[in-house]
């Protein structure tokens, strides 16, 4: 029986450009799979397929690479509907989360 899963993928953008600071992206991907093992394999394949390199507007080479499949879990609410819960993550250190999450810090990317 096919089940819906959410995978959390962590990727990093790097460059050899002077002054470049790595940029990290966390993607939440919806996957259909028969079991968690298959969902993890699909998540890894998805992350690897997103790896790329390109020249930015300044001609600097930017490389995106998958760092981790952070988590894979079944979607919380099925069937999917308006307002459905897809994924929940718990943590204890709000200050660390606030420092990590650019939308909460008020700092632009």
Tab-separated table of N, CA and C in Angstrom:
chain	number	residue	atom	x	y	z
A	1	UNK	N	0.839	-1.182	0.000
A	1	UNK	CA	0.000	0.000	0.000
A	1	UNK	C	0.890	1.254	0.000
A	2	UNK	N	0.627	2.163	-0.889
A	2	UNK	CA	1.418	3.383	-1.007
A	2	UNK	C	1.058	4.361	0.102
A	3	UNK	N	2.091	4.949	0.694
A	3	UNK	CA	1.946	5.912	1.780
A	3	UNK	C	2.670	7.188	1.380
A	4	UNK	N	2.184	8.322	1.873
A	4	UNK	CA	2.840	9.596	1.618
A	4	UNK	C	3.841	9.875	2.744
A	5	UNK	N	5.051	10.309	2.355
A	5	UNK	CA	6.117	10.632	3.287
A	5	UNK	C	6.597	12.056	3.030
A	6	UNK	N	7.172	12.654	4.067
A	6	UNK	CA	7.868	13.929	3.936
A	6	UNK	C	9.342	13.675	4.239
A	7	UNK	N	10.195	14.131	3.339
A	7	UNK	CA	11.639	14.032	3.550
A	7	UNK	C	12.197	15.437	3.733
A	8	UNK	N	13.150	15.558	4.635
A	8	UNK	CA	13.834	16.824	4.869
A	8	UNK	C	15.246	16.684	4.313
A	9	UNK	N	15.556	17.497	3.302
A	9	UNK	CA	16.848	17.447	2.635
A	9	UNK	C	17.629	18.711	2.967
A	10	UNK	N	18.893	18.555	3.315
A	10	UNK	CA	19.771	19.686	3.608
A	10	UNK	C	20.814	19.787	2.508
A	11	UNK	N	20.852	20.935	1.825
A	11	UNK	CA	21.816	21.158	0.764
A	11	UNK	C	22.673	22.386	1.091
A	12	UNK	N	23.835	22.450	0.438
A	12	UNK	CA	24.769	23.547	0.662
A	12	UNK	C	25.224	24.108	-0.675
A	13	UNK	N	25.263	25.448	-0.763
A	13	UNK	CA	25.814	26.126	-1.933
A	13	UNK	C	27.176	26.683	-1.558
A	14	UNK	N	28.193	26.320	-2.344
A	14	UNK	CA	29.548	26.800	-2.096
A	14	UNK	C	30.104	27.442	-3.360
A	15	UNK	N	31.176	28.211	-3.164
A	15	UNK	CA	31.859	28.842	-4.275
A	15	UNK	C	33.280	29.159	-3.835
A	16	UNK	N	34.176	29.232	-4.804
A	16	UNK	CA	35.545	29.638	-4.518
A	16	UNK	C	35.704	31.151	-4.636
A	17	UNK	N	34.606	31.861	-4.867
A	17	UNK	CA	34.650	33.313	-4.991
A	17	UNK	C	35.134	33.933	-3.682
A	18	UNK	N	35.905	34.989	-3.799
A	18	UNK	CA	36.415	35.698	-2.622
A	18	UNK	C	35.239	36.204	-1.787
A	19	UNK	N	35.291	35.910	-0.492
A	19	UNK	CA	34.266	36.391	0.427
A	19	UNK	C	32.971	35.593	0.441
A	20	UNK	N	32.895	34.541	-0.364
A	20	UNK	CA	31.652	33.747	-0.394
A	20	UNK	C	31.452	33.010	0.923
A	21	UNK	N	30.263	33.121	1.465
A	21	UNK	CA	29.885	32.340	2.639
A	21	UNK	C	28.916	31.268	2.184
A	22	UNK	N	29.070	30.033	2.656
A	22	UNK	CA	28.148	28.967	2.245
A	22	UNK	C	26.703	29.346	2.571
A	23	UNK	N	25.811	28.903	1.718
A	23	UNK	CA	24.378	29.079	1.923
A	23	UNK	C	23.774	27.690	2.028
A	24	UNK	N	22.913	27.489	2.999
A	24	UNK	CA	22.290	26.189	3.221
A	24	UNK	C	20.805	26.290	2.941
A	25	UNK	N	20.239	25.213	2.412
A	25	UNK	CA	18.805	25.163	2.143
A	25	UNK	C	18.239	23.889	2.746
A	26	UNK	N	17.070	24.017	3.324
A	26	UNK	CA	16.342	22.884	3.888
A	26	UNK	C	15.082	22.726	3.051
A	27	UNK	N	14.960	21.602	2.358
A	27	UNK	CA	13.802	21.332	1.508
A	27	UNK	C	12.938	20.248	2.132
A	28	UNK	N	11.637	20.471	2.118
A	28	UNK	CA	10.677	19.478	2.562
A	28	UNK	C	10.018	18.926	1.310
A	29	UNK	N	10.221	17.628	1.061
A	29	UNK	CA	9.793	16.994	-0.177
A	29	UNK	C	8.724	15.950	0.131
A	30	UNK	N	7.639	15.988	-0.610
A	30	UNK	CA	6.558	15.021	-0.471
A	30	UNK	C	6.836	13.841	-1.397
A	31	UNK	N	6.818	12.635	-0.831
A	31	UNK	CA	7.132	11.422	-1.590
A	31	UNK	C	6.063	10.361	-1.377
A	32	UNK	N	5.836	9.567	-2.393
A	32	UNK	CA	4.928	8.426	-2.323
A	32	UNK	C	5.784	7.160	-2.349
A	33	UNK	N	5.582	6.285	-1.359
A	33	UNK	CA	6.386	5.061	-1.296
A	33	UNK	C	5.618	3.966	-0.572
A	34	UNK	N	6.048	2.727	-0.778
A	34	UNK	CA	5.414	1.584	-0.127
A	34	UNK	C	5.867	1.406	1.313
A	35	UNK	N	7.071	1.948	1.648
A	35	UNK	CA	7.577	1.827	3.012
A	35	UNK	C	8.644	2.905	3.238
A	36	UNK	N	9.097	3.029	4.484
A	36	UNK	CA	10.059	4.076	4.815
A	36	UNK	C	11.388	3.886	4.092
A	37	UNK	N	11.822	2.661	3.940
A	37	UNK	CA	13.085	2.390	3.242
A	37	UNK	C	13.037	2.904	1.802
A	38	UNK	N	11.930	2.636	1.116
A	38	UNK	CA	11.778	3.124	-0.254
A	38	UNK	C	11.719	4.654	-0.269
A	39	UNK	N	11.031	5.239	0.709
A	39	UNK	CA	10.943	6.698	0.790
A	39	UNK	C	12.323	7.310	1.001
A	40	UNK	N	13.151	6.694	1.846
A	40	UNK	CA	14.516	7.192	2.073
A	40	UNK	C	15.351	7.112	0.795
A	41	UNK	N	15.205	6.026	0.074
A	41	UNK	CA	15.944	5.876	-1.179
A	41	UNK	C	15.505	6.938	-2.192
A	42	UNK	N	14.203	7.196	-2.268
A	42	UNK	CA	13.694	8.223	-3.170
A	42	UNK	C	14.161	9.607	-2.739
A	43	UNK	N	14.211	9.855	-1.434
A	43	UNK	CA	14.674	11.145	-0.928
A	43	UNK	C	16.139	11.367	-1.300
A	44	UNK	N	16.962	10.339	-1.132
A	44	UNK	CA	18.377	10.437	-1.483
A	44	UNK	C	18.537	10.691	-2.986
A	45	UNK	N	17.780	9.972	-3.796
A	45	UNK	CA	17.852	10.157	-5.245
A	45	UNK	C	17.415	11.567	-5.628
A	46	UNK	N	16.379	12.067	-4.986
A	46	UNK	CA	15.893	13.427	-5.258
A	46	UNK	C	16.969	14.453	-4.904
A	47	UNK	N	17.576	14.287	-3.736
A	47	UNK	CA	18.618	15.215	-3.312
A	47	UNK	C	19.816	15.192	-4.236
A	48	UNK	N	20.237	14.009	-4.652
A	48	UNK	CA	21.377	13.888	-5.572
A	48	UNK	C	21.040	14.497	-6.936
A	49	UNK	N	19.789	14.326	-7.381
A	49	UNK	CA	19.370	14.872	-8.675
A	49	UNK	C	19.360	16.401	-8.661
A	50	UNK	N	19.230	17.008	-7.493
A	50	UNK	CA	19.212	18.465	-7.386
A	50	UNK	C	20.615	19.066	-7.329
A	51	UNK	N	21.640	18.237	-7.180
A	51	UNK	CA	22.997	18.758	-7.150
A	51	UNK	C	23.325	19.372	-8.512
A	52	UNK	N	23.932	20.551	-8.473
A	52	UNK	CA	24.212	21.266	-9.713
A	52	UNK	C	25.321	22.278	-9.494
A	53	UNK	N	25.911	22.717	-10.595
A	53	UNK	CA	26.868	23.815	-10.591
A	53	UNK	C	26.510	24.748	-11.729
A	54	UNK	N	26.709	26.040	-11.500
A	54	UNK	CA	26.417	27.042	-12.523
A	54	UNK	C	27.206	28.310	-12.215
A	55	UNK	N	27.353	29.142	-13.225
A	55	UNK	CA	28.004	30.439	-13.044
A	55	UNK	C	26.947	31.461	-12.663
A	56	UNK	N	27.206	32.221	-11.598
A	56	UNK	CA	26.261	33.263	-11.198
A	56	UNK	C	26.455	34.500	-12.065
A	57	UNK	N	25.752	35.575	-11.733
A	57	UNK	CA	25.799	36.795	-12.548
A	57	UNK	C	27.191	37.429	-12.590
A	58	UNK	N	28.053	37.093	-11.635
A	58	UNK	CA	29.429	37.605	-11.623
A	58	UNK	C	30.420	36.649	-12.284
A	59	UNK	N	29.925	35.519	-12.777
A	59	UNK	CA	30.786	34.530	-13.402
A	59	UNK	C	31.425	33.560	-12.423
A	60	UNK	N	31.045	33.652	-11.138
A	60	UNK	CA	31.582	32.742	-10.125
A	60	UNK	C	30.844	31.406	-10.185
A	61	UNK	N	31.580	30.329	-10.058
A	61	UNK	CA	30.974	29.003	-10.059
A	61	UNK	C	30.311	28.741	-8.708
A	62	UNK	N	29.023	28.444	-8.729
A	62	UNK	CA	28.245	28.096	-7.541
A	62	UNK	C	27.920	26.612	-7.636
A	63	UNK	N	28.155	25.880	-6.565
A	63	UNK	CA	27.895	24.445	-6.539
A	63	UNK	C	26.944	24.112	-5.393
A	64	UNK	N	25.822	23.500	-5.742
A	64	UNK	CA	24.858	23.008	-4.748
A	64	UNK	C	25.082	21.513	-4.568
A	65	UNK	N	25.184	21.082	-3.303
A	65	UNK	CA	25.443	19.676	-3.002
A	65	UNK	C	24.534	19.220	-1.862
A	66	UNK	N	24.027	18.005	-1.971
A	66	UNK	CA	23.251	17.410	-0.889
A	66	UNK	C	24.188	17.073	0.262
A	67	UNK	N	23.866	17.563	1.460
A	67	UNK	CA	24.656	17.222	2.644
A	67	UNK	C	24.052	16.053	3.406
A	68	UNK	N	22.730	16.079	3.575
A	68	UNK	CA	22.067	15.043	4.371
A	68	UNK	C	20.600	14.892	3.975
A	69	UNK	N	20.130	13.663	4.055
A	69	UNK	CA	18.694	13.433	4.178
A	69	UNK	C	18.475	13.448	5.683
A	70	UNK	N	17.946	14.549	6.189
A	70	UNK	CA	17.851	14.773	7.626
A	70	UNK	C	16.815	13.862	8.268
A	71	UNK	N	15.668	13.713	7.615
A	71	UNK	CA	14.576	12.933	8.206
A	71	UNK	C	13.634	12.470	7.110
A	72	UNK	N	12.971	11.358	7.346
A	72	UNK	CA	11.900	10.866	6.488
A	72	UNK	C	10.821	10.335	7.415
A	73	UNK	N	9.606	10.861	7.284
A	73	UNK	CA	8.489	10.433	8.115
A	73	UNK	C	7.205	10.406	7.316
A	74	UNK	N	6.272	9.582	7.756
A	74	UNK	CA	4.965	9.557	7.123
A	74	UNK	C	4.279	10.904	7.312
A	75	UNK	N	3.523	11.319	6.292
A	75	UNK	CA	2.704	12.517	6.411
A	75	UNK	C	1.742	12.299	7.571
A	76	UNK	N	1.557	13.324	8.396
A	76	UNK	CA	0.744	13.180	9.602
A	76	UNK	C	-0.739	13.033	9.316
A	77	UNK	N	-1.269	13.829	8.394
A	77	UNK	CA	-2.701	13.778	8.074
A	77	UNK	C	-2.905	13.215	6.676
A	78	UNK	N	-3.657	12.147	6.598
A	78	UNK	CA	-4.053	11.619	5.293
A	78	UNK	C	-5.534	11.302	5.342
A	79	UNK	N	-6.246	11.458	4.267
A	79	UNK	CA	-5.755	11.986	2.998
A	79	UNK	C	-5.404	13.471	3.133
A	80	UNK	N	-4.584	13.935	2.184
A	80	UNK	CA	-4.201	15.341	2.193
A	80	UNK	C	-5.424	16.209	1.947
A	81	UNK	N	-5.483	17.312	2.667
A	81	UNK	CA	-6.595	18.250	2.544
A	81	UNK	C	-6.125	19.629	2.970
A	82	UNK	N	-6.922	20.632	2.716
A	82	UNK	CA	-6.594	21.993	3.115
A	82	UNK	C	-6.348	22.031	4.618
A	83	UNK	N	-5.190	22.516	5.005
A	83	UNK	CA	-4.845	22.602	6.422
A	83	UNK	C	-4.232	21.343	7.007
A	84	UNK	N	-3.932	20.357	6.176
A	84	UNK	CA	-3.372	19.098	6.663
A	84	UNK	C	-1.990	19.317	7.272
A	85	UNK	N	-1.691	18.610	8.355
A	85	UNK	CA	-0.348	18.603	8.938
A	85	UNK	C	0.506	17.624	8.141
A	86	UNK	N	1.644	18.116	7.654
A	86	UNK	CA	2.531	17.266	6.877
A	86	UNK	C	3.671	16.718	7.711
A	87	UNK	N	4.244	17.574	8.564
A	87	UNK	CA	5.479	17.201	9.240
A	87	UNK	C	5.604	18.054	10.493
A	88	UNK	N	6.091	17.446	11.569
A	88	UNK	CA	6.353	18.181	12.799
A	88	UNK	C	7.740	17.839	13.283
A	89	UNK	N	8.460	18.882	13.672
A	89	UNK	CA	9.779	18.688	14.245
A	89	UNK	C	9.781	19.372	15.610
A	90	UNK	N	10.344	18.711	16.608
A	90	UNK	CA	10.419	19.254	17.960
A	90	UNK	C	11.853	19.659	18.279
A	91	UNK	N	12.007	20.684	19.097
A	91	UNK	CA	13.329	21.133	19.512
A	91	UNK	C	13.216	21.788	20.878
A	92	UNK	N	14.343	21.977	21.537
A	92	UNK	CA	14.367	22.538	22.887
A	92	UNK	C	15.001	23.927	22.971
A	93	UNK	N	15.841	24.289	22.025
A	93	UNK	CA	16.597	25.530	22.131
A	93	UNK	C	16.047	26.574	21.151
A	94	UNK	N	15.103	27.381	21.608
A	94	UNK	CA	14.476	28.389	20.753
A	94	UNK	C	15.485	29.440	20.305
A	95	UNK	N	16.432	29.810	21.162
A	95	UNK	CA	17.421	30.811	20.784
A	95	UNK	C	18.278	30.314	19.623
A	96	UNK	N	18.663	29.055	19.642
A	96	UNK	CA	19.437	28.491	18.537
A	96	UNK	C	18.588	28.456	17.265
A	97	UNK	N	17.318	28.110	17.395
A	97	UNK	CA	16.410	28.090	16.241
A	97	UNK	C	16.262	29.497	15.672
A	98	UNK	N	16.085	30.456	16.534
A	98	UNK	CA	15.924	31.844	16.105
A	98	UNK	C	17.183	32.330	15.374
A	99	UNK	N	18.352	31.966	15.867
A	99	UNK	CA	19.606	32.357	15.222
A	99	UNK	C	19.765	31.671	13.868
A	100	UNK	N	19.264	30.457	13.764
A	100	UNK	CA	19.384	29.660	12.541
A	100	UNK	C	18.376	30.081	11.475
A	101	UNK	N	17.173	30.444	11.880
A	101	UNK	CA	16.084	30.715	10.941
A	101	UNK	C	16.121	32.177	10.491
A	102	UNK	N	16.515	32.435	9.225
A	102	UNK	CA	16.657	33.822	8.782
A	102	UNK	C	15.343	34.606	8.792
A	103	UNK	N	14.231	33.933	8.639
A	103	UNK	CA	12.953	34.651	8.651
A	103	UNK	C	12.608	35.169	10.043
A	104	UNK	N	13.172	34.567	11.077
A	104	UNK	CA	12.953	35.041	12.441
A	104	UNK	C	14.010	36.048	12.878
A	105	UNK	N	15.189	35.973	12.293
A	105	UNK	CA	16.289	36.844	12.726
A	105	UNK	C	16.164	38.255	12.177
A	106	UNK	N	15.389	38.420	11.120
A	106	UNK	CA	15.254	39.741	10.520
A	106	UNK	C	16.388	40.090	9.573
A	107	UNK	N	17.333	39.154	9.391
A	107	UNK	CA	18.477	39.391	8.508
A	107	UNK	C	18.179	38.819	7.127
A	108	UNK	N	18.542	39.547	6.070
A	108	UNK	CA	18.332	39.007	4.719
A	108	UNK	C	19.337	37.898	4.421
A	109	UNK	N	18.970	37.042	3.482
A	109	UNK	CA	19.908	35.997	3.053
A	109	UNK	C	21.031	36.659	2.330
